[in-house]
XYZ file of C-alpha atoms in Angstrom:
724
model
C 18.559 0.785 -26.148
C 15.231 2.796 -25.076
C 13.420 1.176 -27.997
C 14.581 -2.473 -27.002
C 13.401 -1.697 -23.277
C 9.992 -0.508 -24.432
C 9.494 -3.716 -26.727
C 10.779 -5.900 -23.902
C 8.166 -4.219 -21.481
C 5.433 -4.676 -23.975
C 6.172 -8.353 -24.449
C 6.229 -8.748 -20.636
C 3.009 -6.971 -20.330
C 1.545 -9.292 -23.006
C 2.786 -12.371 -21.285
C 1.072 -11.117 -17.853
C -2.375 -10.782 -19.625
C -2.955 -7.126 -19.006
C -6.497 -6.050 -18.499
C -8.250 -5.620 -21.846
C -11.279 -5.608 -23.957
C -13.021 -8.463 -25.477
C -12.244 -7.731 -29.095
C -9.051 -8.783 -30.920
C -7.653 -5.342 -29.776
C -7.636 -6.613 -26.110
C -4.687 -7.785 -24.333
C -6.162 -11.313 -24.013
C -6.330 -11.884 -27.709
C -4.417 -14.793 -29.155
C -3.969 -16.699 -25.908
C -7.272 -18.927 -26.248
C -5.180 -21.907 -27.543
C -3.162 -22.160 -24.379
C -5.781 -21.316 -21.836
C -6.114 -25.006 -21.129
C -4.998 -27.204 -18.208
C -6.884 -30.468 -17.838
C -5.332 -31.149 -14.343
C -6.758 -27.757 -13.076
C -10.211 -28.637 -14.427
C -10.209 -32.189 -13.078
C -8.981 -31.161 -9.641
C -11.571 -28.371 -9.053
C -14.429 -30.015 -10.616
C -13.809 -32.883 -8.253
C -13.587 -30.533 -5.148
C -16.853 -28.778 -6.191
C -15.802 -25.275 -5.059
C -17.889 -23.987 -7.942
C -21.760 -24.003 -7.322
C -23.541 -26.808 -9.279
C -24.293 -25.860 -12.747
C -21.869 -22.916 -12.866
C -18.862 -24.590 -14.166
C -19.083 -23.506 -17.719
C -19.707 -19.867 -16.750
C -16.727 -20.323 -14.493
C -14.325 -21.562 -17.124
C -15.434 -19.098 -19.667
C -14.800 -16.179 -17.080
C -11.228 -17.385 -16.257
C -10.278 -17.440 -19.949
C -11.427 -13.694 -20.286
C -9.159 -10.917 -19.745
C -9.540 -9.161 -16.439
C -11.020 -5.867 -16.256
C -8.799 -2.959 -15.198
C -9.680 -1.363 -11.803
C -8.866 1.930 -10.306
C -9.389 3.012 -6.733
C -9.796 6.746 -5.738
C -7.545 7.170 -2.515
C -10.102 7.663 0.534
C -8.222 9.431 3.077
C -7.496 12.647 1.337
C -10.132 15.339 1.451
C -9.669 15.676 -2.413
C -11.360 12.109 -2.990
C -14.766 13.481 -3.619
C -13.296 16.277 -5.802
C -11.549 13.607 -7.878
C -14.532 11.421 -7.987
C -16.684 14.347 -9.152
C -14.046 15.318 -11.930
C -14.145 11.703 -13.240
C -17.859 11.251 -13.424
C -18.565 14.700 -14.716
C -15.592 15.214 -17.125
C -14.192 11.804 -18.396
C -16.855 9.251 -17.853
C -19.715 11.308 -19.419
C -17.572 12.019 -22.519
C -16.704 8.237 -22.910
C -20.165 7.145 -22.583
C -21.205 7.380 -26.249
C -17.739 6.926 -27.827
C -17.020 4.492 -30.515
C -13.560 3.310 -31.780
C -13.142 1.300 -34.968
C -16.890 0.595 -34.923
C -16.751 -0.626 -31.294
C -18.876 1.141 -28.692
C -16.863 1.987 -25.625
C -18.065 0.721 -22.224
C -17.806 3.500 -19.835
C -16.272 2.599 -16.434
C -18.746 1.351 -13.774
C -18.371 1.576 -10.148
C -17.867 -1.542 -8.083
C -21.129 -2.079 -6.356
C -19.668 -3.368 -3.092
C -16.885 -0.727 -2.639
C -18.067 2.111 -0.337
C -18.789 5.661 -1.589
C -18.248 4.714 -5.364
C -14.448 5.057 -4.776
C -13.504 2.037 -7.001
C -14.257 1.597 -10.580
C -13.560 -0.973 -13.386
C -13.382 -0.999 -17.111
C -12.702 -3.364 -20.060
C -10.748 -0.847 -22.154
C -7.465 -2.156 -23.275
C -4.217 -0.068 -23.645
C -4.533 -0.478 -27.387
C -8.038 0.996 -27.396
C -6.830 3.831 -25.165
C -4.137 4.842 -27.835
C -6.650 4.869 -30.623
C -8.674 7.854 -29.497
C -7.312 11.447 -28.439
C -10.282 11.483 -25.839
C -9.293 8.095 -24.292
C -5.531 8.900 -24.585
C -6.377 12.014 -22.512
C -8.109 9.986 -20.041
C -5.128 7.562 -19.848
C -2.786 10.706 -19.237
C -5.184 11.583 -16.508
C -5.104 8.256 -14.772
C -1.364 8.034 -14.849
C -0.595 11.444 -13.550
C -3.221 11.051 -10.724
C -1.553 7.610 -10.011
C 1.752 9.387 -9.608
C 0.222 12.021 -7.294
C -1.292 9.310 -5.093
C -4.897 10.226 -5.803
C -5.709 7.133 -7.691
C -4.359 3.548 -7.370
C -4.480 0.826 -9.908
C -5.478 -2.231 -8.122
C -7.216 -5.488 -8.820
C -10.506 -5.501 -7.509
C -10.392 -8.566 -5.243
C -7.365 -7.427 -3.462
C -9.203 -4.573 -2.164
C -11.355 -6.792 0.073
C -9.079 -7.649 2.773
C -8.557 -4.016 4.101
C -12.249 -3.508 4.276
C -12.789 -6.505 6.339
C -10.034 -5.349 8.926
C -12.235 -2.584 10.139
C -9.486 -0.216 10.654
C -9.739 2.831 13.217
C -7.278 5.712 13.345
C -5.748 4.322 16.623
C -4.961 0.904 15.538
C -1.634 -0.681 15.483
C -1.308 -2.566 12.224
C 1.007 -5.237 10.767
C 0.907 -5.908 7.134
C 3.024 -9.207 7.039
C 3.593 -9.709 3.259
C 2.957 -6.246 1.971
C 4.623 -5.647 -1.420
C 3.825 -4.314 -3.947
C 1.688 -2.280 -1.415
C -1.720 -1.508 -2.818
C -3.407 -3.090 0.245
C -0.898 -1.177 2.418
C -2.025 1.919 0.742
C -5.538 1.084 1.658
C -4.558 0.540 5.308
C -2.880 4.010 5.349
C -5.885 5.683 3.907
C -8.140 4.091 6.540
C -5.951 5.562 9.425
C -6.283 8.881 7.977
C -10.147 8.659 7.682
C -10.560 11.541 10.165
C -9.033 14.524 8.318
C -9.377 16.679 11.424
C -6.508 14.598 13.081
C -3.277 15.514 11.106
C -1.135 12.634 12.702
C -3.232 9.638 13.785
C -2.303 7.546 16.885
C -1.932 4.255 14.983
C 0.593 2.951 12.409
C 1.312 0.687 9.828
C 4.327 -1.700 9.840
C 4.576 -2.962 6.312
C 6.873 -5.888 5.981
C 8.268 -7.834 2.893
C 11.021 -10.585 2.727
C 12.254 -9.333 -0.728
C 14.555 -6.333 -0.199
C 13.857 -5.151 -3.743
C 9.941 -5.393 -3.595
C 10.260 -3.355 -0.296
C 11.412 -0.388 -2.508
C 8.168 -0.916 -4.602
C 6.420 -0.824 -1.116
C 8.141 2.448 -0.363
C 7.250 4.055 -3.551
C 3.444 3.064 -3.028
C 3.573 4.422 0.596
C 5.526 7.740 -0.289
C 2.524 8.753 -2.747
C 0.313 9.004 0.325
C 2.768 11.144 2.478
C 1.719 9.545 5.659
C 3.848 9.847 8.892
C 2.357 6.671 10.099
C 3.963 3.919 8.020
C 7.358 2.143 8.265
C 8.596 -0.263 5.848
C 10.694 -3.319 7.165
C 12.422 -6.015 5.602
C 12.090 -9.774 7.351
C 10.843 -12.999 6.615
C 7.191 -12.963 7.656
C 7.379 -16.335 9.416
C 10.127 -14.791 11.746
C 9.139 -11.228 12.086
C 10.928 -10.189 15.295
C 8.588 -9.650 18.487
C 9.047 -5.992 19.153
C 8.597 -4.107 22.457
C 7.275 -0.594 23.362
C 7.367 1.627 26.318
C 4.081 1.529 28.075
C 3.519 3.536 31.310
C 7.313 3.724 31.846
C 7.733 -0.196 31.496
C 8.847 -2.180 28.597
C 6.139 -4.346 27.148
C 5.566 -6.630 24.120
C 3.932 -4.973 21.172
C 0.787 -6.815 20.034
C -1.252 -5.544 17.029
C -4.780 -4.544 16.907
C -5.024 -5.626 13.150
C -2.962 -7.825 11.138
C -3.097 -8.427 7.291
C -1.748 -11.918 6.440
C -1.777 -12.022 2.773
C 0.415 -14.983 2.263
C 2.491 -16.171 -0.825
C 0.191 -18.644 -2.817
C 0.191 -20.540 -5.992
C -2.015 -17.814 -7.572
C -4.574 -19.715 -9.629
C -7.049 -17.051 -8.894
C -4.889 -14.699 -11.196
C -5.322 -16.827 -14.315
C -7.057 -13.893 -16.131
C -4.032 -11.805 -15.900
C -1.183 -14.134 -15.550
C -0.999 -16.470 -18.697
C 1.972 -18.562 -16.988
C -0.329 -20.037 -14.468
C -2.217 -21.805 -17.169
C 1.026 -23.643 -18.257
C 2.595 -24.134 -14.866
C -0.339 -24.979 -12.497
C -0.036 -28.278 -10.754
C -1.261 -29.470 -7.387
C 2.251 -29.637 -6.221
C 2.471 -25.842 -6.031
C -0.160 -25.792 -3.183
C 1.567 -28.701 -1.373
C 4.916 -26.917 -1.469
C 3.583 -23.732 0.048
C 1.237 -25.008 2.654
C 3.934 -25.285 5.480
C 5.079 -21.790 4.694
C 1.545 -20.360 4.812
C 0.938 -22.090 8.137
C 4.183 -20.580 9.720
C 3.368 -17.096 8.538
C -0.200 -17.383 9.834
C 0.773 -18.945 13.325
C 3.362 -16.054 13.636
C 0.676 -13.394 12.894
C -1.794 -14.725 15.386
C 0.795 -14.949 18.046
C 1.451 -11.300 17.647
C -2.215 -10.307 17.558
C -3.759 -8.598 20.485
C -6.572 -10.230 22.264
C -9.805 -8.690 20.802
C -7.841 -8.000 17.473
C -8.536 -9.131 13.914
C -6.373 -10.917 11.625
C -7.397 -11.295 8.027
C -5.947 -14.317 6.071
C -6.097 -13.978 2.430
C -4.702 -15.770 -0.784
C -5.267 -15.270 -4.628
C -5.766 -19.199 -4.823
C -8.827 -21.117 -4.884
C -7.208 -24.252 -3.329
C -8.486 -25.515 -0.020
C -4.970 -26.832 0.758
C -3.961 -23.129 0.907
C -7.143 -21.825 2.227
C -9.395 -23.863 4.585
C -6.668 -26.183 5.472
C -4.724 -23.453 6.805
C -7.669 -21.822 8.740
C -8.808 -25.269 10.139
C -5.375 -26.127 11.468
C -5.049 -22.670 13.240
C -8.601 -23.004 14.728
C -7.877 -26.430 15.930
C -4.213 -25.658 17.621
C -5.757 -22.538 19.132
C -8.023 -24.482 21.534
C -10.725 -21.916 21.312
C -8.305 -18.860 21.326
C -9.415 -17.966 17.792
C -12.887 -17.909 16.064
C -13.884 -17.163 12.528
C -15.831 -13.862 12.429
C -19.215 -13.861 10.647
C -18.491 -11.025 8.001
C -21.295 -11.883 5.763
C -23.015 -8.405 5.998
C -19.569 -6.368 6.160
C -19.073 -5.805 2.517
C -22.773 -5.425 1.169
C -23.118 -6.163 -2.506
C -20.070 -8.553 -2.645
C -20.959 -11.951 -4.168
C -18.957 -14.756 -2.629
C -19.446 -18.569 -1.689
C -19.045 -20.195 1.682
C -15.804 -21.848 2.624
C -15.839 -25.781 1.998
C -15.920 -28.242 4.850
C -14.555 -31.252 3.066
C -11.740 -31.646 0.436
C -9.417 -34.131 -1.006
C -5.839 -33.951 -1.890
C -4.412 -34.793 -5.256
C -0.823 -35.238 -6.343
C 0.396 -33.992 -9.836
C 0.207 -37.654 -11.021
C -3.568 -37.755 -10.276
C -3.404 -39.681 -7.010
C -6.152 -38.835 -4.724
C -6.026 -38.965 -0.923
C -9.156 -38.316 1.464
C -7.267 -38.369 4.864
C -3.852 -38.600 6.341
C -4.217 -42.316 7.044
C -4.232 -43.156 3.217
C -0.915 -41.148 2.641
C 2.123 -43.554 2.225
C 5.220 -43.235 4.200
C 7.258 -42.097 1.261
C 5.203 -39.188 0.915
C 4.991 -37.746 4.319
C 7.697 -35.151 3.677
C 5.427 -33.507 0.989
C 2.080 -34.154 2.353
C 1.306 -33.123 5.978
C -1.701 -33.980 8.275
C -2.727 -30.203 8.478
C -3.470 -30.306 4.700
C -6.551 -32.354 5.450
C -10.054 -31.431 6.932
C -10.450 -32.391 10.594
C -11.810 -35.897 11.025
C -14.002 -35.158 14.114
C -17.353 -33.915 12.865
C -18.207 -31.882 16.025
C -14.944 -30.081 15.933
C -15.610 -29.480 12.131
C -18.944 -27.939 13.013
C -17.581 -25.729 15.693
C -14.977 -24.215 13.420
C -17.716 -22.766 11.111
C -15.577 -22.888 8.134
C -18.674 -21.714 6.023
C -17.831 -18.262 7.234
C -14.816 -18.100 4.982
C -15.281 -16.312 1.711
C -14.258 -17.610 -1.693
C -14.702 -15.045 -4.568
C -15.286 -16.697 -7.997
C -14.384 -14.955 -11.190
C -17.639 -15.329 -13.030
C -19.887 -13.860 -10.197
C -18.777 -10.202 -10.501
C -16.178 -10.344 -13.420
C -13.214 -10.459 -10.988
C -10.239 -12.680 -10.250
C -10.421 -15.502 -7.796
C -9.695 -14.995 -4.074
C -10.009 -16.337 -0.656
C -10.327 -14.574 2.588
C -11.080 -15.420 6.264
C -11.289 -13.124 9.337
C -10.097 -14.445 12.574
C -10.858 -12.904 15.933
C -8.404 -13.455 18.848
C -10.514 -14.353 22.128
C -7.677 -15.340 24.278
C -3.733 -15.945 24.239
C -2.668 -18.945 22.085
C -2.188 -21.973 24.284
C 1.523 -21.896 24.037
C 1.516 -18.251 25.006
C -0.684 -18.420 27.975
C 2.061 -17.010 30.134
C 2.816 -13.440 29.015
C 6.206 -13.520 27.233
C 8.866 -12.192 29.635
C 11.479 -9.760 28.334
C 15.176 -10.837 28.500
C 18.133 -8.537 28.843
C 17.652 -6.907 25.656
C 13.970 -6.563 26.169
C 12.874 -8.643 23.182
C 13.556 -12.484 23.893
C 10.475 -14.187 25.525
C 11.044 -16.869 28.007
C 11.592 -20.362 26.488
C 8.220 -22.016 25.731
C 7.481 -25.354 27.459
C 6.261 -27.013 24.257
C 6.631 -26.912 20.456
C 4.475 -24.469 18.807
C 2.297 -25.206 15.610
C 4.740 -22.993 13.796
C 7.433 -25.577 14.374
C 5.484 -28.610 13.779
C 4.075 -27.044 10.480
C 7.332 -27.708 8.771
C 9.215 -30.929 9.506
C 12.356 -29.416 8.051
C 12.753 -27.455 11.350
C 12.058 -23.854 10.255
C 10.423 -22.407 13.374
C 8.315 -19.295 13.780
C 8.966 -18.842 17.474
C 11.190 -16.116 18.914
C 13.665 -18.657 20.482
C 14.652 -19.924 16.990
C 15.875 -16.781 15.236
C 18.287 -15.528 18.002
C 21.486 -16.842 16.110
C 20.093 -15.289 12.985
C 19.345 -11.934 14.523
C 22.722 -11.929 16.184
C 24.389 -12.724 12.965
C 22.524 -9.824 11.222
C 23.432 -7.512 13.916
C 27.245 -8.337 13.685
C 27.114 -8.105 9.919
C 25.582 -4.746 10.154
C 28.056 -3.532 12.691
C 30.891 -4.901 10.637
C 29.547 -2.941 7.393
C 29.536 0.301 9.763
C 26.011 1.032 8.672
C 24.453 1.054 12.053
C 26.001 0.782 15.551
C 25.282 2.010 19.109
C 23.309 5.383 19.367
C 25.848 8.291 19.373
C 24.221 9.844 22.370
C 21.293 9.489 24.764
C 19.361 12.109 22.960
C 19.647 10.612 19.538
C 18.626 7.122 18.613
C 19.978 5.575 15.365
C 18.688 2.621 13.418
C 18.747 1.124 10.001
C 20.265 -1.655 7.973
C 22.262 -0.759 4.727
C 20.187 2.349 4.592
C 21.345 5.895 5.607
C 20.699 6.133 9.385
C 17.512 7.575 10.891
C 18.182 9.935 13.838
C 15.609 11.363 15.976
C 16.371 14.932 17.296
C 16.055 16.097 20.912
C 13.724 18.769 21.872
C 16.675 21.272 22.473
C 18.375 20.700 19.060
C 19.725 23.764 17.556
C 17.521 23.305 14.552
C 14.258 24.021 16.322
C 14.597 27.634 17.682
C 14.749 29.494 14.226
C 12.089 27.069 12.736
C 9.794 27.669 15.752
C 10.238 31.438 15.620
C 9.908 31.649 11.815
C 6.804 29.677 11.467
C 5.347 30.499 14.922
C 4.868 26.703 15.641
C 2.177 25.703 18.077
C 3.623 24.772 21.645
C 2.235 21.217 21.111
C 4.128 20.593 17.932
C 5.848 17.117 18.438
C 9.521 17.871 18.261
C 10.543 14.606 19.525
C 8.813 12.918 16.581
C 11.169 14.721 14.079
C 13.984 12.730 12.653
C 16.778 13.203 10.031
C 18.831 10.750 7.925
C 22.388 11.571 9.307
C 23.871 12.335 12.696
C 26.948 14.207 11.182
C 27.077 17.525 9.304
C 24.129 19.625 8.020
C 20.611 18.099 8.285
C 19.269 18.388 4.840
C 15.831 16.957 5.331
C 13.632 16.759 8.307
C 10.990 14.072 8.605
C 8.087 13.332 10.900
C 6.486 10.114 12.244
C 3.532 9.527 14.617
C 4.157 9.210 18.591
C 3.508 5.600 18.858
C 5.657 4.726 15.717
C 8.480 6.681 17.368
C 7.978 4.489 20.368
C 8.372 1.310 18.204
C 11.377 2.658 16.423
C 13.315 3.708 19.315
C 12.790 0.509 21.286
C 13.630 -1.893 18.422
C 16.607 -0.249 16.565
C 18.641 -3.298 16.699
C 15.889 -5.742 15.924
C 14.002 -4.221 12.825
C 15.564 -3.848 9.433
C 14.127 -0.535 8.440
C 13.909 0.432 4.768
C 11.898 3.800 5.077
C 9.756 5.716 7.493
C 8.496 9.257 8.002
C 7.150 12.014 5.659
C 9.435 14.953 4.731
C 8.169 18.182 6.282
C 11.308 20.616 5.903
C 14.152 20.828 3.439
C 17.342 22.795 3.815
C 17.749 25.872 1.617
C 20.754 27.996 2.019
C 19.040 30.899 0.408
C 16.910 31.090 3.309
C 19.685 32.347 5.572
C 18.810 35.844 4.669
C 15.120 35.237 5.960
C 16.323 33.923 9.470
C 15.437 30.216 8.592
C 17.387 27.789 6.271
C 14.469 25.127 6.222
C 11.632 25.547 3.840
C 8.422 23.799 3.910
C 8.103 20.421 1.938
C 4.898 19.942 0.034
C 5.051 16.109 0.949
C 4.250 16.847 4.559
C 2.188 20.067 4.455
C -1.057 18.236 5.556
C 0.587 16.850 8.620
C 2.408 20.013 9.400
C -0.140 22.817 8.595
C -2.144 22.483 11.744
C 0.840 23.503 13.971
C 1.831 26.550 11.686
C 0.578 29.833 12.819
C 2.738 32.397 10.664
C 3.825 32.666 6.889
C 0.393 31.774 5.755
C -1.331 33.575 2.751
C -4.888 32.906 1.910
C -5.374 32.527 -1.831
C -8.418 32.269 -4.207
C -8.942 29.927 -7.143
C -7.615 32.480 -9.622
C -4.388 32.906 -7.421
C -3.876 29.108 -7.582
C -4.232 28.986 -11.233
C -1.526 31.884 -11.599
C 1.045 30.169 -9.155
C 0.575 26.861 -10.984
C 0.736 27.929 -14.485
C 3.270 30.884 -14.272
C 6.876 30.915 -13.244
C 7.855 33.398 -10.657
C 4.559 35.798 -11.074
C 4.860 39.192 -9.717
C 3.096 39.683 -6.398
C 0.811 42.017 -8.120
C -0.645 39.167 -10.188
C -2.298 37.954 -7.001
C -5.871 39.091 -5.883
C -5.955 42.144 -3.673
C -6.357 40.232 -0.345
C -3.714 37.699 -1.149
C -1.376 40.614 -2.381
C -1.801 42.552 0.833
C -0.870 39.381 3.015
C 2.193 38.696 0.890
C 3.518 42.140 1.171
C 3.411 42.100 4.869
C 5.764 38.826 4.794
C 9.516 38.907 4.455
C 11.517 36.798 2.009
C 11.170 32.971 2.598
C 9.070 29.804 2.791
C 5.297 30.363 2.829
C 2.012 28.202 2.844
C -0.757 29.222 0.619
C -4.116 28.157 1.780
C -7.345 27.873 -0.198
C -10.457 27.693 1.989
C -13.593 26.231 0.160
C -16.735 28.506 -0.530
C -19.938 26.507 0.155
C -21.864 29.049 -1.801
C -19.744 28.545 -4.908
C -20.318 24.934 -5.773
C -18.269 25.172 -8.839
C -14.972 25.621 -7.044
C -13.377 22.803 -5.112
C -15.114 22.029 -1.962
C -12.055 20.915 0.051
C -9.062 22.937 1.562
C -5.682 23.238 -0.410
C -2.432 23.830 1.162
C 0.471 24.548 -1.333
C 4.197 25.403 -0.099
C 5.710 28.219 -1.858
C 8.437 30.973 -1.613
C 7.983 34.707 -1.225
C 10.856 36.487 -3.170
C 11.481 40.178 -3.259
C 9.003 41.124 -6.000
C 7.673 37.715 -6.993
C 6.100 34.522 -5.529
C 6.203 30.940 -6.542
C 4.806 27.553 -5.782
C 7.010 24.525 -4.915
C 4.671 21.788 -6.093
C 5.788 18.681 -7.920
C 4.652 18.312 -11.515
C 1.918 15.860 -11.093
C 0.608 17.492 -7.995
C 0.343 20.850 -10.160
C -1.677 18.841 -12.814
C -3.897 17.546 -9.984
C -4.722 20.795 -8.559
C -5.196 22.529 -11.801
C -7.652 19.805 -12.923
C -9.618 20.341 -9.725
C -9.854 23.893 -10.669
C -11.156 23.269 -14.145
C -7.942 23.881 -16.172
C -7.216 21.753 -19.125
C -3.767 20.423 -18.659
C -3.460 17.764 -21.155
C -1.843 19.935 -23.911
C 0.237 21.802 -21.206
C 1.440 18.278 -20.219
C 2.454 17.320 -23.634
C 4.452 20.594 -23.874
C 6.318 19.902 -20.768
C 7.119 16.425 -22.001
C 8.444 17.751 -25.241
C 10.752 20.234 -23.239
C 11.956 17.258 -21.096
C 12.598 15.023 -24.111
C 14.451 17.915 -25.755
C 16.612 18.503 -22.544
C 17.605 14.878 -22.483
C 18.787 14.983 -26.087
C 20.827 18.295 -25.738
C 23.914 18.628 -23.783
C 23.406 21.512 -21.056
C 19.674 21.710 -21.986
C 17.212 21.998 -19.130
C 13.467 21.456 -18.776
C 11.182 24.061 -17.997
C 11.656 25.467 -14.362
C 8.347 24.080 -13.205
C 9.836 20.643 -13.854
C 12.822 20.973 -11.508
C 12.682 21.919 -7.861
C 16.420 22.693 -7.852
C 15.913 25.194 -10.793
C 12.989 26.733 -8.880
C 15.171 27.695 -5.996
C 18.104 28.860 -8.087
C 15.648 31.172 -10.042
C 13.821 32.283 -6.885
C 17.073 33.360 -5.363
C 17.896 35.922 -7.911
C 14.705 38.050 -6.976
């Protein structure tokens, strides 16, 4: 079965056109005969979105496989160390490498991405498997991706977060977030100031597909942020949320909104072969209404002075400029296109178009709405055409939109526009009033653009989804998953998920934790939550203050999939030490600034011992670390490495590791890929070691009662440690 699954995955990868080289070994090889679509060429040549004289280069580029791109996560203080390691270790070794007589192109930085934190390469997976050196590089990428230190992400998809200009205090909504690569960028930007353990701002990451929400959770979890909540709603009907503001209930408006809408995806032809076969102009006609509703709902919830980035991976003006033009026209001056020409230096793009035509899949062209016959009015809408008033069109400044073409910088195709909100939308000029539940605004006097965008009647305003929300609430209550809060001190929310329950300041779990770790007086106890309101609390999580505000005030309105970062785990072996909660590595960077006890200062050599040996004796530590460890009793500890500016060969960023001090030994509770990450930073070769661990894991799967090495299992770690 395993072999069949692998073959199926490989076939799927082949169909999706995985990034590859330009030789026959590349992923794109063999598809030249089907990379044709005459309707596509006819349509875009007529629209002239490609500059004159560049059509052949454009078509040649879209037929080539897309380069693979990686991004080094920027909010962790380890980013520069990873970059240094990549450049000095792997990229130098690859530079002069040849495989099967073919010279390997070393990865190159994206010229427009800040601080050389994004790179691209034409190496295919086939090439990676043909060289031990490249295979080692591939294992490095996989391991660091799992640790959250590297993200594999298409180059053009990195652009929208850069244009949002995120600050740590911003309230951010990602409307169509899955699978989560852009969301990860937003989280990183919130954590740009490493001196602030828990930023004021937050990201609400939404997706309509429940299954894709879990992909989103996986992406977000790698970054270990207390400032992210994943929710599951239709983007065109995301509930209007409320918050407490100076003791009063108020509507939540977002400082930044990422509106990366569903689209026909013809900008992805280089990696998605199916687009060549399935592309027609009907795709854009069918999606335009949905894109309008989502965009309208976004600008409604945007704060005055805030930015919304609208983006698609489509080149079609029906999905791009037509949506923007319609938004600007309906806004009556409340919105304007921002001039972002100089905000991403080095990025090549062409200005948005100001005129376009519409073509049906049968080849019929329409220049304006008046030409559309009555029998096509349900498929073709007035908002799909450019404005007819030349003055209005000029005021819109549609040339400020950005279209990225594949042949300019060897990328996919993409469209992005940045909208700034100058005033409330005309239909929201009166501040929405809160109803009895505190979430329903007063009825609007007139139809909104969201309602007129789709004649079928799907609306984006809050007065429409009341019945839908009520039915969701009744269903949830019948299922017994979520009900009224069990007490005034504990708030409960969640749909078909284990409940999320905030603890009160006087919860009995806190006194032993406070005493054992000597927590700072300003530790935000109210921001701690658990996943149960009955029985023992197995894990404790923390969220930011403002995110707590949102969650508590919208418990029956938001379908929460996941939130919070784990900071403590229950460990019954800790009873003898006076605290049953041990520190969790996931949340140590958020928690460490509040801890004033159970800290051991370690050196580079100490970390090597802790991460390569199981249960090393205390005497294996250096003199200073050994002396500190002897002064502590049994229990959970933090091992802290402080960089030495005079020793440039050692990591120049602080490292905090969670561990356990036994009777005569000490150990680190660090996940496998994190172990490999820290060891690489210390200059330890872990490739062979990893293969040994993989061998043990494979052997354990094939033997009844077998087990992998202790370092691979946290439960085994705990059991082994308890025997000390």
